[in-house]
Coordinates of C-alpha atoms in Angstrom, one line a residue:
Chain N
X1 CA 84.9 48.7 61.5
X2 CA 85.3 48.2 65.2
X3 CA 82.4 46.8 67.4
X4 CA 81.1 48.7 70.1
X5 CA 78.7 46.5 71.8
X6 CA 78.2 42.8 71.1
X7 CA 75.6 41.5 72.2
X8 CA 75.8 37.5 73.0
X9 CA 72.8 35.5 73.4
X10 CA 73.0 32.3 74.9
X11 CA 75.7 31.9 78.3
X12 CA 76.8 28.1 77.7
X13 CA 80.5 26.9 77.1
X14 CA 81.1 28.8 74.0
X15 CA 78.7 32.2 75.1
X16 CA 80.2 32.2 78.0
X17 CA 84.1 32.1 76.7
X18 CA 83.6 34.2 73.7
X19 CA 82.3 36.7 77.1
X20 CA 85.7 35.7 79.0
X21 CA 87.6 35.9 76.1
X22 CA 86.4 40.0 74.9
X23 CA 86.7 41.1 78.5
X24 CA 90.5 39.9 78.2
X25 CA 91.4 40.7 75.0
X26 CA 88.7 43.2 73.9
X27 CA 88.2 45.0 77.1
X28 CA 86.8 48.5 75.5
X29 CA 84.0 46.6 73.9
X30 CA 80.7 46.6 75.8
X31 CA 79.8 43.4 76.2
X32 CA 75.9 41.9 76.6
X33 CA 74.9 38.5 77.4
X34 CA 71.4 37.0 76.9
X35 CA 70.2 34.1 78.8
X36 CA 66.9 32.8 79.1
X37 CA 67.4 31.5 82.9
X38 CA 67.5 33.7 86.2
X39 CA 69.6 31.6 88.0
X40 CA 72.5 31.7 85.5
X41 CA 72.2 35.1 84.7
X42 CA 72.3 36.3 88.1
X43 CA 75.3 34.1 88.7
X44 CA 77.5 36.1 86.0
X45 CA 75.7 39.2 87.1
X46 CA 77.5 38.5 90.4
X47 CA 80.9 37.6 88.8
X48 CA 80.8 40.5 87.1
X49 CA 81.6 38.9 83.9
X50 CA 79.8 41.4 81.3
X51 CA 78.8 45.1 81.4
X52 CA 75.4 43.8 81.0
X53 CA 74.1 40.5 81.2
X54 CA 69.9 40.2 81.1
X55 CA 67.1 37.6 80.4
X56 CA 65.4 40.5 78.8
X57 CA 66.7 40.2 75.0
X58 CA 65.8 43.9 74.5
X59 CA 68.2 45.3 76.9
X60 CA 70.8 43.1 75.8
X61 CA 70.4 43.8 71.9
X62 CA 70.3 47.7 72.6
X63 CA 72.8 49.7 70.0
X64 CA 74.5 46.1 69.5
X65 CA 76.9 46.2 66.0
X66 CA 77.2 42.4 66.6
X67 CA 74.8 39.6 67.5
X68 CA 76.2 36.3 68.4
X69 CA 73.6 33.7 69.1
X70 CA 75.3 31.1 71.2
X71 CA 72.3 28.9 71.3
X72 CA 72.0 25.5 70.2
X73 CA 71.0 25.4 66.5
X74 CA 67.5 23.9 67.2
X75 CA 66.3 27.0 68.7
X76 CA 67.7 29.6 66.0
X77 CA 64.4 30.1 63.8
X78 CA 62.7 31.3 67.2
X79 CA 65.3 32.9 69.3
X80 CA 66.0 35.1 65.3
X81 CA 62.2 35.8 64.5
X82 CA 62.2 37.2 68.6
X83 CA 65.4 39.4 67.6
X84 CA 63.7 40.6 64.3
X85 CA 60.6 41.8 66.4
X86 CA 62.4 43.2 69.3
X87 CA 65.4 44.8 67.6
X88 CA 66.7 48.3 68.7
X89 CA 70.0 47.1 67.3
X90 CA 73.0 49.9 66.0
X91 CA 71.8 50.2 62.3
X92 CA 73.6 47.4 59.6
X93 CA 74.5 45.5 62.6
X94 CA 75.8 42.0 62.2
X95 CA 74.3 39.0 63.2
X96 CA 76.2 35.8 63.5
X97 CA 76.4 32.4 65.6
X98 CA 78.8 29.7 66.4
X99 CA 76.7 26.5 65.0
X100 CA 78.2 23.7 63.6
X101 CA 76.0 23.2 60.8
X102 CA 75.7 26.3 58.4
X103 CA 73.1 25.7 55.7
X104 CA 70.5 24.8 57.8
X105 CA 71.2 28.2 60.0
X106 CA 72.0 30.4 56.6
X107 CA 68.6 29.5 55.4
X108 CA 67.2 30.8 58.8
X109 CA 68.8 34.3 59.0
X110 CA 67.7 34.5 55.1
X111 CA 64.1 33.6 55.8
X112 CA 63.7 36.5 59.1
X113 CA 66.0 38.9 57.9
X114 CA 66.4 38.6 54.4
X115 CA 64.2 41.8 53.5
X116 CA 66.5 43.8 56.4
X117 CA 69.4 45.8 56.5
X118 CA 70.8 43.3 58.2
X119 CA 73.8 41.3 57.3
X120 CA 74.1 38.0 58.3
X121 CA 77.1 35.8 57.9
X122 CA 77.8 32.1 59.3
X123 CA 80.8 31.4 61.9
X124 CA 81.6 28.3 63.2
X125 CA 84.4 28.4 65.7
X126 CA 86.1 25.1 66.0
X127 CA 86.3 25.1 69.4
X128 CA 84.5 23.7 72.2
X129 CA 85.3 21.1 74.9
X130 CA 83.5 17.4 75.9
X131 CA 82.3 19.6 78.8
X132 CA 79.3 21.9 78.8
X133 CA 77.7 25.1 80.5
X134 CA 79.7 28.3 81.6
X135 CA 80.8 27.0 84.5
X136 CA 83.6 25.8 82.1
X137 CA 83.9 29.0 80.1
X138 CA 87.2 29.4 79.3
X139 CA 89.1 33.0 78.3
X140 CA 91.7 31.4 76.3
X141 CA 89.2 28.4 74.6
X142 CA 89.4 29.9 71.0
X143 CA 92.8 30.7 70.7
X144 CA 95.0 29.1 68.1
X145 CA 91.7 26.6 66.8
X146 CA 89.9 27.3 63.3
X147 CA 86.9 29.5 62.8
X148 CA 84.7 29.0 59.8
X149 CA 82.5 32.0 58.3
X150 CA 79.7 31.3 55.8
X151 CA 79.2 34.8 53.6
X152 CA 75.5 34.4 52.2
X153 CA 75.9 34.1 48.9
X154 CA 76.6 36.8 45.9
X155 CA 77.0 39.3 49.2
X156 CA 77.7 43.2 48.1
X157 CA 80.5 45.1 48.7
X158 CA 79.1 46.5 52.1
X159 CA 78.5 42.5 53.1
X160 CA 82.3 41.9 52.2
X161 CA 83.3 45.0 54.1
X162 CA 81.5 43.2 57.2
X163 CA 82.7 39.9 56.3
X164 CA 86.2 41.5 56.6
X165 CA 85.4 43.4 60.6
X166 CA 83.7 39.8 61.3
X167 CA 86.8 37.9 60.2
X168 CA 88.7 40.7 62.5
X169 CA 87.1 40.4 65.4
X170 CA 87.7 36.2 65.4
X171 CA 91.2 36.9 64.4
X172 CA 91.6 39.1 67.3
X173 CA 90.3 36.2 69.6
X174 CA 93.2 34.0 68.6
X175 CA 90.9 32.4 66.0
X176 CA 92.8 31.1 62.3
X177 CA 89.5 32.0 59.8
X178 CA 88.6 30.1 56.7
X179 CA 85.8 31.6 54.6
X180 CA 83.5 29.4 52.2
X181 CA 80.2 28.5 51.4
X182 CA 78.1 27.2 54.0
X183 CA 77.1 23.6 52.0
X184 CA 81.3 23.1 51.7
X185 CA 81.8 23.9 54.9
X186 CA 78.7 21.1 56.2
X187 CA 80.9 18.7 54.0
X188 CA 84.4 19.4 55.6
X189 CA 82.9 19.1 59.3
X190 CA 80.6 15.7 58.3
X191 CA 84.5 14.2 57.8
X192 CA 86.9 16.1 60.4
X193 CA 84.3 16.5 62.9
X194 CA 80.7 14.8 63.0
X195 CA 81.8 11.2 61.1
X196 CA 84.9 10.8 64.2
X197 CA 82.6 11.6 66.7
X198 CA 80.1 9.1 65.7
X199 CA 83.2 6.7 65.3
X200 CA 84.3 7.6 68.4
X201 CA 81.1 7.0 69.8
X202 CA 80.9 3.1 68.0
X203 CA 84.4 2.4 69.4
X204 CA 83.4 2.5 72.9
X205 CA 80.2 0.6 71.7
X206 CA 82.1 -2.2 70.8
X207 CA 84.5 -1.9 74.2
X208 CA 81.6 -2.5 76.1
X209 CA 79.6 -4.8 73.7
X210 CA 78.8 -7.9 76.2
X211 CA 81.1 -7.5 79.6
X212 CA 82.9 -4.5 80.0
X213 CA 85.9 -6.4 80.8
X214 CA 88.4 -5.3 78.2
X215 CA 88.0 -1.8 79.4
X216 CA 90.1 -2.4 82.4
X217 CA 92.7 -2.6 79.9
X218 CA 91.9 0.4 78.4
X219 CA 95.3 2.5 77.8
X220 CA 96.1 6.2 76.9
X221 CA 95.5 5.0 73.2
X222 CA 91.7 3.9 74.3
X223 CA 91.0 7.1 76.5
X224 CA 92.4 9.7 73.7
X225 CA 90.8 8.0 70.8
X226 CA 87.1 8.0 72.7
X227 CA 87.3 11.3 74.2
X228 CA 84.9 13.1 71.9
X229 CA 82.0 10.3 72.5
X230 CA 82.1 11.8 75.9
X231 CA 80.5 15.1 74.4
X232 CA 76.6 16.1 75.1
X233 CA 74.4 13.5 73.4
X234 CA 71.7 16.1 72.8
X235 CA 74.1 18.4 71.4
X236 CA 75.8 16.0 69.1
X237 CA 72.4 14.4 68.5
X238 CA 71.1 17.6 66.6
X239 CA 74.0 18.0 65.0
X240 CA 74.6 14.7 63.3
X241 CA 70.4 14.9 62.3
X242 CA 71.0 18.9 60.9
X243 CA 73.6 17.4 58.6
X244 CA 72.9 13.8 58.5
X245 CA 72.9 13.5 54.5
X246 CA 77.0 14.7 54.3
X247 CA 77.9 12.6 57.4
X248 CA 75.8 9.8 55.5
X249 CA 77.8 10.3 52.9
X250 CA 81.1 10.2 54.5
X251 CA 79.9 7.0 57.1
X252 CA 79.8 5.4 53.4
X253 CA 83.4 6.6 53.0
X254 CA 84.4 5.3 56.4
X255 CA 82.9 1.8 55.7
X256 CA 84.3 1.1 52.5
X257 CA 88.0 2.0 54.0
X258 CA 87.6 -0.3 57.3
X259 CA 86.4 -3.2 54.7
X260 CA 89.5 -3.0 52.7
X261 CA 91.3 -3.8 56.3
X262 CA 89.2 -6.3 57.1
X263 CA 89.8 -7.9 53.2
X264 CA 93.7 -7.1 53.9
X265 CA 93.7 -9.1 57.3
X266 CA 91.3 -11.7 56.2
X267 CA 94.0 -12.5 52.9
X268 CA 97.3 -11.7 55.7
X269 CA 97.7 -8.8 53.1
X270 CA 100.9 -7.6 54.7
X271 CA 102.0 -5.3 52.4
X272 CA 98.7 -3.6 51.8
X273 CA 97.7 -2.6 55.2
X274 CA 101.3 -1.7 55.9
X275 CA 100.6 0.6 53.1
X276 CA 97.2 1.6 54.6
X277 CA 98.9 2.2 58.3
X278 CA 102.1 4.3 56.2
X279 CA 99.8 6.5 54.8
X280 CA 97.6 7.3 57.5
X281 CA 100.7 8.0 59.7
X282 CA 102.2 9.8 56.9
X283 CA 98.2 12.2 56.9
X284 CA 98.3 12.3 60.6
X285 CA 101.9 13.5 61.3
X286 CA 100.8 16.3 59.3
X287 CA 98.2 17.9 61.1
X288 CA 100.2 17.3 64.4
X289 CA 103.0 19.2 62.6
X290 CA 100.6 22.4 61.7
Chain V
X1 CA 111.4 -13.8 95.3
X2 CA 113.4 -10.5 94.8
X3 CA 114.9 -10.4 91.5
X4 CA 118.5 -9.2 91.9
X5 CA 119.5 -9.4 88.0
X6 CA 117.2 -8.5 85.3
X7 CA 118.2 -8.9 81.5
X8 CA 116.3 -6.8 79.0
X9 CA 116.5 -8.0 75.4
X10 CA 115.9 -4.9 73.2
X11 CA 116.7 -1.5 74.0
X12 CA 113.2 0.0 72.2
X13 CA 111.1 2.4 74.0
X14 CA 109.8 0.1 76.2
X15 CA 113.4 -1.8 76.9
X16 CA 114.6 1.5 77.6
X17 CA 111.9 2.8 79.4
X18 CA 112.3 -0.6 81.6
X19 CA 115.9 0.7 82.4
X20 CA 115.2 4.1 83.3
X21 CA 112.0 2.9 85.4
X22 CA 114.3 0.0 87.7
X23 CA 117.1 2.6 88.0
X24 CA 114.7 5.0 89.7
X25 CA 112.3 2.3 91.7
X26 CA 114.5 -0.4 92.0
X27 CA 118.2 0.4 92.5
X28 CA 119.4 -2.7 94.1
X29 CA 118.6 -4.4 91.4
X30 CA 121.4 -5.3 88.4
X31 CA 120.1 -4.3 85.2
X32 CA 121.4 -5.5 82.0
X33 CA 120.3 -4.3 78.8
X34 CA 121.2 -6.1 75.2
X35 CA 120.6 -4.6 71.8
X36 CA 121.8 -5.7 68.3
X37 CA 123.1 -2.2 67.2
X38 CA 126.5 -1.3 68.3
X39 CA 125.8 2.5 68.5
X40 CA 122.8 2.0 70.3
X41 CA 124.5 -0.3 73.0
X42 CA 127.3 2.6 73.0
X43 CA 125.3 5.6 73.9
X44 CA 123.2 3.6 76.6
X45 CA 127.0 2.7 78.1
X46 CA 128.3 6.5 77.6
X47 CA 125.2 7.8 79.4
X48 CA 125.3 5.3 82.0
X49 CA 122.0 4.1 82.1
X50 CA 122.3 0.5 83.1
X51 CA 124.7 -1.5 85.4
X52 CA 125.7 -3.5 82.0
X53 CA 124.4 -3.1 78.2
X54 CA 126.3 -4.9 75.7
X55 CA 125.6 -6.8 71.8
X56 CA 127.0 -9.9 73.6
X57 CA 123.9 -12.2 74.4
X58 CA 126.2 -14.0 76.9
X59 CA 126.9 -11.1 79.1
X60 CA 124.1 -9.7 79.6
X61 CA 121.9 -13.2 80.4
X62 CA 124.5 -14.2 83.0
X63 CA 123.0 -14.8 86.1
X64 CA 119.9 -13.5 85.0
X65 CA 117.2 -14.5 87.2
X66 CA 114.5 -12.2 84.8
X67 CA 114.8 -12.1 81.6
X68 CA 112.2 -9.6 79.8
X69 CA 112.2 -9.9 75.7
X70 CA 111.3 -6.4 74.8
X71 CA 111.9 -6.6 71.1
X72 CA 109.4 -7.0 68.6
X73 CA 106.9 -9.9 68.6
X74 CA 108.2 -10.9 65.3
X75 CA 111.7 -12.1 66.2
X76 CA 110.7 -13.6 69.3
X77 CA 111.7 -17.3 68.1
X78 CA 114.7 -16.5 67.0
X79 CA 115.2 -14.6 70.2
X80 CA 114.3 -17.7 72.4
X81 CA 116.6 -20.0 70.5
X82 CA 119.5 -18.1 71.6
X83 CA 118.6 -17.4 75.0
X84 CA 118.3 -21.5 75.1
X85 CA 121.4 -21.9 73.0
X86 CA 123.6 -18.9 75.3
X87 CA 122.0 -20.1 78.7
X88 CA 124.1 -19.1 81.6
X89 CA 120.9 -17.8 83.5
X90 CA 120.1 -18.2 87.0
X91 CA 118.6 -21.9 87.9
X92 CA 114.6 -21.6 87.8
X93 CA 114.8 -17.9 86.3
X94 CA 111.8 -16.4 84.6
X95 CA 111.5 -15.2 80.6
X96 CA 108.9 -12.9 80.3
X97 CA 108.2 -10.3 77.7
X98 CA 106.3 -6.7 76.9
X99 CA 104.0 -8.1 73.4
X100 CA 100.8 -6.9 72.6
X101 CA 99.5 -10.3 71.1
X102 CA 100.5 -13.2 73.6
X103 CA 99.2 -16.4 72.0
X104 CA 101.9 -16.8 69.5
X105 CA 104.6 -15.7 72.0
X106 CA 103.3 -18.1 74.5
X107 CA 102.8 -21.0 72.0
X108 CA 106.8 -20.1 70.9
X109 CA 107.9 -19.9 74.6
X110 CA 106.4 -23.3 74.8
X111 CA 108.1 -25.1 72.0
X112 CA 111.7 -23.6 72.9
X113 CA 111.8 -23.7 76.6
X114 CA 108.6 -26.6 77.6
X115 CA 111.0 -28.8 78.4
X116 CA 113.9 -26.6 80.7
X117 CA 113.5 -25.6 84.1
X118 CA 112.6 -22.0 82.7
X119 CA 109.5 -20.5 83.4
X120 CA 107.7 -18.5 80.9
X121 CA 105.2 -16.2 81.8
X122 CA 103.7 -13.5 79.1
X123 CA 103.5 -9.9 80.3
X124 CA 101.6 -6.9 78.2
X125 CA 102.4 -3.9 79.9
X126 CA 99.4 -1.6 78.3
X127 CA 101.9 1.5 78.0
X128 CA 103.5 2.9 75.2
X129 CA 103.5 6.1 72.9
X130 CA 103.1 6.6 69.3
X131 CA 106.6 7.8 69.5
X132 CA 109.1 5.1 69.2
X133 CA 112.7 4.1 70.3
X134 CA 115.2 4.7 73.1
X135 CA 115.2 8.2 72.6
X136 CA 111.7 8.7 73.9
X137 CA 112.1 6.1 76.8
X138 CA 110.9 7.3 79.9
X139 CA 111.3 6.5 83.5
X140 CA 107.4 6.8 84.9
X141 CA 106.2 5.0 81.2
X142 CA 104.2 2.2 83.2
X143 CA 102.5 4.3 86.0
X144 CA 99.4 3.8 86.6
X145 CA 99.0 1.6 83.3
X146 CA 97.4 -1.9 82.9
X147 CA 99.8 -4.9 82.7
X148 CA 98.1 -8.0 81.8
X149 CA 100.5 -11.8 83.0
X150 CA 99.1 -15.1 80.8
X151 CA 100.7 -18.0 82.8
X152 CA 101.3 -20.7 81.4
X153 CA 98.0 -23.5 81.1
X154 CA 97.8 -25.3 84.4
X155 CA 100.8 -24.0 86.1
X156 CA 102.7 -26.0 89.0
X157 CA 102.9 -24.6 92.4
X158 CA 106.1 -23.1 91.9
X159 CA 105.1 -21.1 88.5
X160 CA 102.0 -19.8 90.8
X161 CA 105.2 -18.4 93.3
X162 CA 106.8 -16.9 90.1
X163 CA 103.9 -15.7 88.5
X164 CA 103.2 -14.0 92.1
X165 CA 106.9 -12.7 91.9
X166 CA 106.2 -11.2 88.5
X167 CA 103.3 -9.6 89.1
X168 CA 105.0 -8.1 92.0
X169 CA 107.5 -6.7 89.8
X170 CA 105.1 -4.7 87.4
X171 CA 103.5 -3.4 90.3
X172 CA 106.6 -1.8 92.1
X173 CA 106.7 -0.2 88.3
X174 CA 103.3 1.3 89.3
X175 CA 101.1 -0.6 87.2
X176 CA 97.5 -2.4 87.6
X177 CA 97.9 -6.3 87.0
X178 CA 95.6 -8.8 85.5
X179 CA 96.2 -12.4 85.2
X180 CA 94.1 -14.4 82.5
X181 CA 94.7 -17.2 79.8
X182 CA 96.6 -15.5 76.6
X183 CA 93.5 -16.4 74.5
X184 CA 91.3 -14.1 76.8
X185 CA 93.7 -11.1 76.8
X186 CA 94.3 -11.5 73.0
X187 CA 90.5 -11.0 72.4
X188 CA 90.1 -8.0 74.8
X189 CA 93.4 -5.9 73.0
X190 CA 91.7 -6.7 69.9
X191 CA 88.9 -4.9 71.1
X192 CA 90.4 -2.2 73.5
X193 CA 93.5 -1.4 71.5
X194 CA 93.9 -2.9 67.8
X195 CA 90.0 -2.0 66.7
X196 CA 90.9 1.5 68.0
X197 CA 93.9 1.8 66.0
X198 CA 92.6 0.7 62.8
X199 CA 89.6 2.7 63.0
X200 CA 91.7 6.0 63.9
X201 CA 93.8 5.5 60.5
X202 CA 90.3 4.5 58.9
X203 CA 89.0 8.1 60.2
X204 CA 92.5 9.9 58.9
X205 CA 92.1 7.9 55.6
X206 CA 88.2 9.7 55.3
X207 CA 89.7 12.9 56.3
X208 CA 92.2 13.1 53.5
X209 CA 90.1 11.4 51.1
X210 CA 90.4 13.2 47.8
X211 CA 91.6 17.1 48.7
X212 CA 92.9 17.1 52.2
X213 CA 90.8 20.9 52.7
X214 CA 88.8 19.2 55.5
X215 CA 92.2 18.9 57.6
X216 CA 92.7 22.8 57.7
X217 CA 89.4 22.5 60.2
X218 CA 90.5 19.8 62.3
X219 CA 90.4 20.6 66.1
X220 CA 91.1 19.1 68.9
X221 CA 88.5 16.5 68.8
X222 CA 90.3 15.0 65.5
X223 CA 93.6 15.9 67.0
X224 CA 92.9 13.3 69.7
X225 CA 90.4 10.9 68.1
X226 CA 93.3 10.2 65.7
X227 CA 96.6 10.5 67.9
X228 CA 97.2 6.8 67.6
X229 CA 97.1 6.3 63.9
X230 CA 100.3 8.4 64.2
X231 CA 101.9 5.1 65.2
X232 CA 105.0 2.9 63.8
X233 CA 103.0 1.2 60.9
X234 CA 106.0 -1.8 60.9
X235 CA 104.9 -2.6 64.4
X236 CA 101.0 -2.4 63.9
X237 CA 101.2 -4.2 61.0
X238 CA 102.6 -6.7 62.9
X239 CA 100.4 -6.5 65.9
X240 CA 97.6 -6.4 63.8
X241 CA 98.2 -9.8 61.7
X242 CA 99.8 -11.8 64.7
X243 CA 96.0 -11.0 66.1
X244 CA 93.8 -10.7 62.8
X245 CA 91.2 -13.0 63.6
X246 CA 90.2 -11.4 67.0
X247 CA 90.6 -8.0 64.9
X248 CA 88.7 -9.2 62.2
X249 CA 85.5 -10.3 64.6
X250 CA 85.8 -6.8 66.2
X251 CA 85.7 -5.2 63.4
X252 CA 82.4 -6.9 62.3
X253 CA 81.4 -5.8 65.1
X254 CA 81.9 -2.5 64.5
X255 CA 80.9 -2.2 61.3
X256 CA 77.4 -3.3 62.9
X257 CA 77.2 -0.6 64.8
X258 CA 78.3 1.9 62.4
X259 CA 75.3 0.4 59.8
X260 CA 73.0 1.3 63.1
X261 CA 74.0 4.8 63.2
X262 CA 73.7 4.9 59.6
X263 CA 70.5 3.6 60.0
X264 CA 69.3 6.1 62.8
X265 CA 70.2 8.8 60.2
X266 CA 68.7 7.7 56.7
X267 CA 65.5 7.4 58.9
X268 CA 65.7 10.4 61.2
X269 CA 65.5 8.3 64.2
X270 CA 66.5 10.5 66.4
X271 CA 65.3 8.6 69.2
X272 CA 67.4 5.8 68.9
X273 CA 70.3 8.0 68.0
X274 CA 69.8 9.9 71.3
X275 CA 70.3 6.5 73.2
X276 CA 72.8 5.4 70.5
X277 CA 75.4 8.7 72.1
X278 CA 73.8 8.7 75.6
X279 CA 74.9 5.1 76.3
X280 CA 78.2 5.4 74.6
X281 CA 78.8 8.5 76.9
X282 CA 77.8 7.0 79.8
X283 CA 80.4 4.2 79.3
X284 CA 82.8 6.7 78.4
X285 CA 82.4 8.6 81.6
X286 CA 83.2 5.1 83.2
X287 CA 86.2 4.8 81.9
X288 CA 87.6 7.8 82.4
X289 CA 86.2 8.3 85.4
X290 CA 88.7 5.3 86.8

């Protein structure tokens, strides 16, 4: 199954790429793109970005086979209860998003459009940047990076058969997809995404704790490791609340490891945090190698 | 005070990277480059990198008037005692070196050469990779990098001249210079550079905990957040004991503000979560911003 007409709703860094990225890659696909402010809209109505980009949703979600909402998750109850009264999408369309927290979302779609003929399936591309908005859209932003799809669960073998055009259609942006249950998936990103961020975020706490001095010493070591803590608090805010129990979980993790260094310093445990620093290198070196 | 021959002890990354940098910025001067491994000394000869590298500690420290220990912090004693045993240096020439801890090499530098007309000044150039060796050296390593002196305690007049000649040195490398007591700057890596890198392999450690699965999602935020931990766990084990109390009251530090934002979470403060990211992106911003 081939998409006709997607309709995106919400132009911000990842709305607004996933648009860059179909008109370069996709271009027969119609593309629509929903946003909620004039001024924005009109701006990529000028660039001519989409074939039809509208801050009225039912224009945008007219014969759509696939509905990305874009938004932040905080707004995804409302901006899906709106879609589920206005509709006029192509019949068994698709409806997915790009969150980075699944269950809370999954239990969304299944509460508006669980008594539809609508399918709904989780994605969660793993890409994004510490900068926000379109203006920093980016045609080539998903390519090579990790995309996550949540099936609901026991799904028919019409839901798979979407699963499968949905899993396309990332492929075809560049995108390396993993399928799994939405609560594994809020486990996996607590500890390779959300828990360094907050990290990240604490590191540069502790630069600055009292004078700010040391960070004129700040080198390429200091500026890569704290990049992420750059990122949109209000973004990275809601995410860290929407799945605050697994990142909980893994802080606890996190904690227990940094007090074995501290116990291996303390007792000039050479050979123990050699071993600790071998093995991280040892983990490390093989992601870089993927 | 123009140096005219510089002797660099250690033909690591740094050492080498020290050759290829005076080569290009300073060609005047006469650089000579000693290294314990025969093949090492021989390819640096057969590719014509330096005006003299050699095993012989004699050679290369004659008429040295700089003499920059670039091997690690570990066998800086034994290092000193032959430099004092050898001699054959220019009169008044300067030792320095490129370690990231500087109390212990400045309390060594004292006890071997306190009582010669030597003057020992420490240098941390704040440049490196997590790549390692001659093989990687490169010749624009220091630009545009932090390089922190620690003169000796209540220096003479002259030592102030030298101290002024050294600092002139890094800087024709391209770097910034600060000048501060070794105890100050030993406090600020700590915070700036050693907490970093043991929170990084903390973070990989979490992310492999168990079944690595979670690395398969790991995107560029990871990627970076965790670069360092990729480093040569002989050296930071080192680096990390020659400095483990400083690292040790860091880490308490950190572990502080990781039991806030633990805190924030368990009790849905989202409030103090908010400011919790906002601030630390704010002095992120400042950093980078430089």
């Amino acid at each position: 199954m081939d998409f006709k007409t997607i309709a995106i709703l919400g132009p911000g860094l990842l709305g607004g790429s996933l648009a860059l990225s179909l008109r370069r890659l996709c271009p027969d696909v119609q593309v629509h793109l929903w946003g909620r402010r004039r001024v924005v809209i009109d701006e990529i109505v000028q660039n001519d970005l989409v074939d039809l980009a509208s801050t009225d949703l039912k224009e945008v979600l007219a014969k759509a086979d696939l509905v990305i909402l874009t938004t932040p998750v905080g707004i995804m109850q409302e901006l899906s209860l709106a879609i589920r009264d206005v509709g006029g999408m192509a019949s068994g369309c698709i409806i997915t998003d790009v969150g980075s927290v699944k269950e809370p979302v999954m239990q969304v779609f299944d509460q508006v459009f669980g008594d539809t003929d609508i399918t709904c399936i989780g994605s969660h591309p793993m890409a994004g940047s510490e900068k926000m908005g379109m203006a920093h859209a980016r045609d080539d932003l998903f390519e090579g990076a990790c995309c996550v799809l949540t099936p609901p669960a026991d799904s028919s073998e019409v839901e798979d058969a979407k699963l499968q055009a949905l899993q396309q259609f990332w492929e075809k942006l560049g995108m390396r997809v993993r399928v799994m249950p939405s609560a594994e998936h809020d486990c996996l990103v607590a500890r390779i995404s959300h828990l360094p961020h907050l990290v990240a975020a604490a590191v540069v706490e502790v630069a600055f704790d009292g004078e700010a001095k040391a960070t004129e010493l700040a080198g390429t070591g200091f500026i890569d490791s704290t990049r992420i803590a750059a990122g949109a608090p209000e973004m990275w805010t809601e995410i860290l609340m929407e799945n605050r129990l697994a990142v909980m979980a893994e802080l606890k993790v996190l904690q227990a490891q940094l007090g074995d260094a501290y116990a291996f310093l303390e007792e000039k445990d050479e050979e123990n945090l050699m071993r600790f620093l071998s093995d991280a290198k040892g983990h490390r070196d093989s992601v870089a190698e993927r």
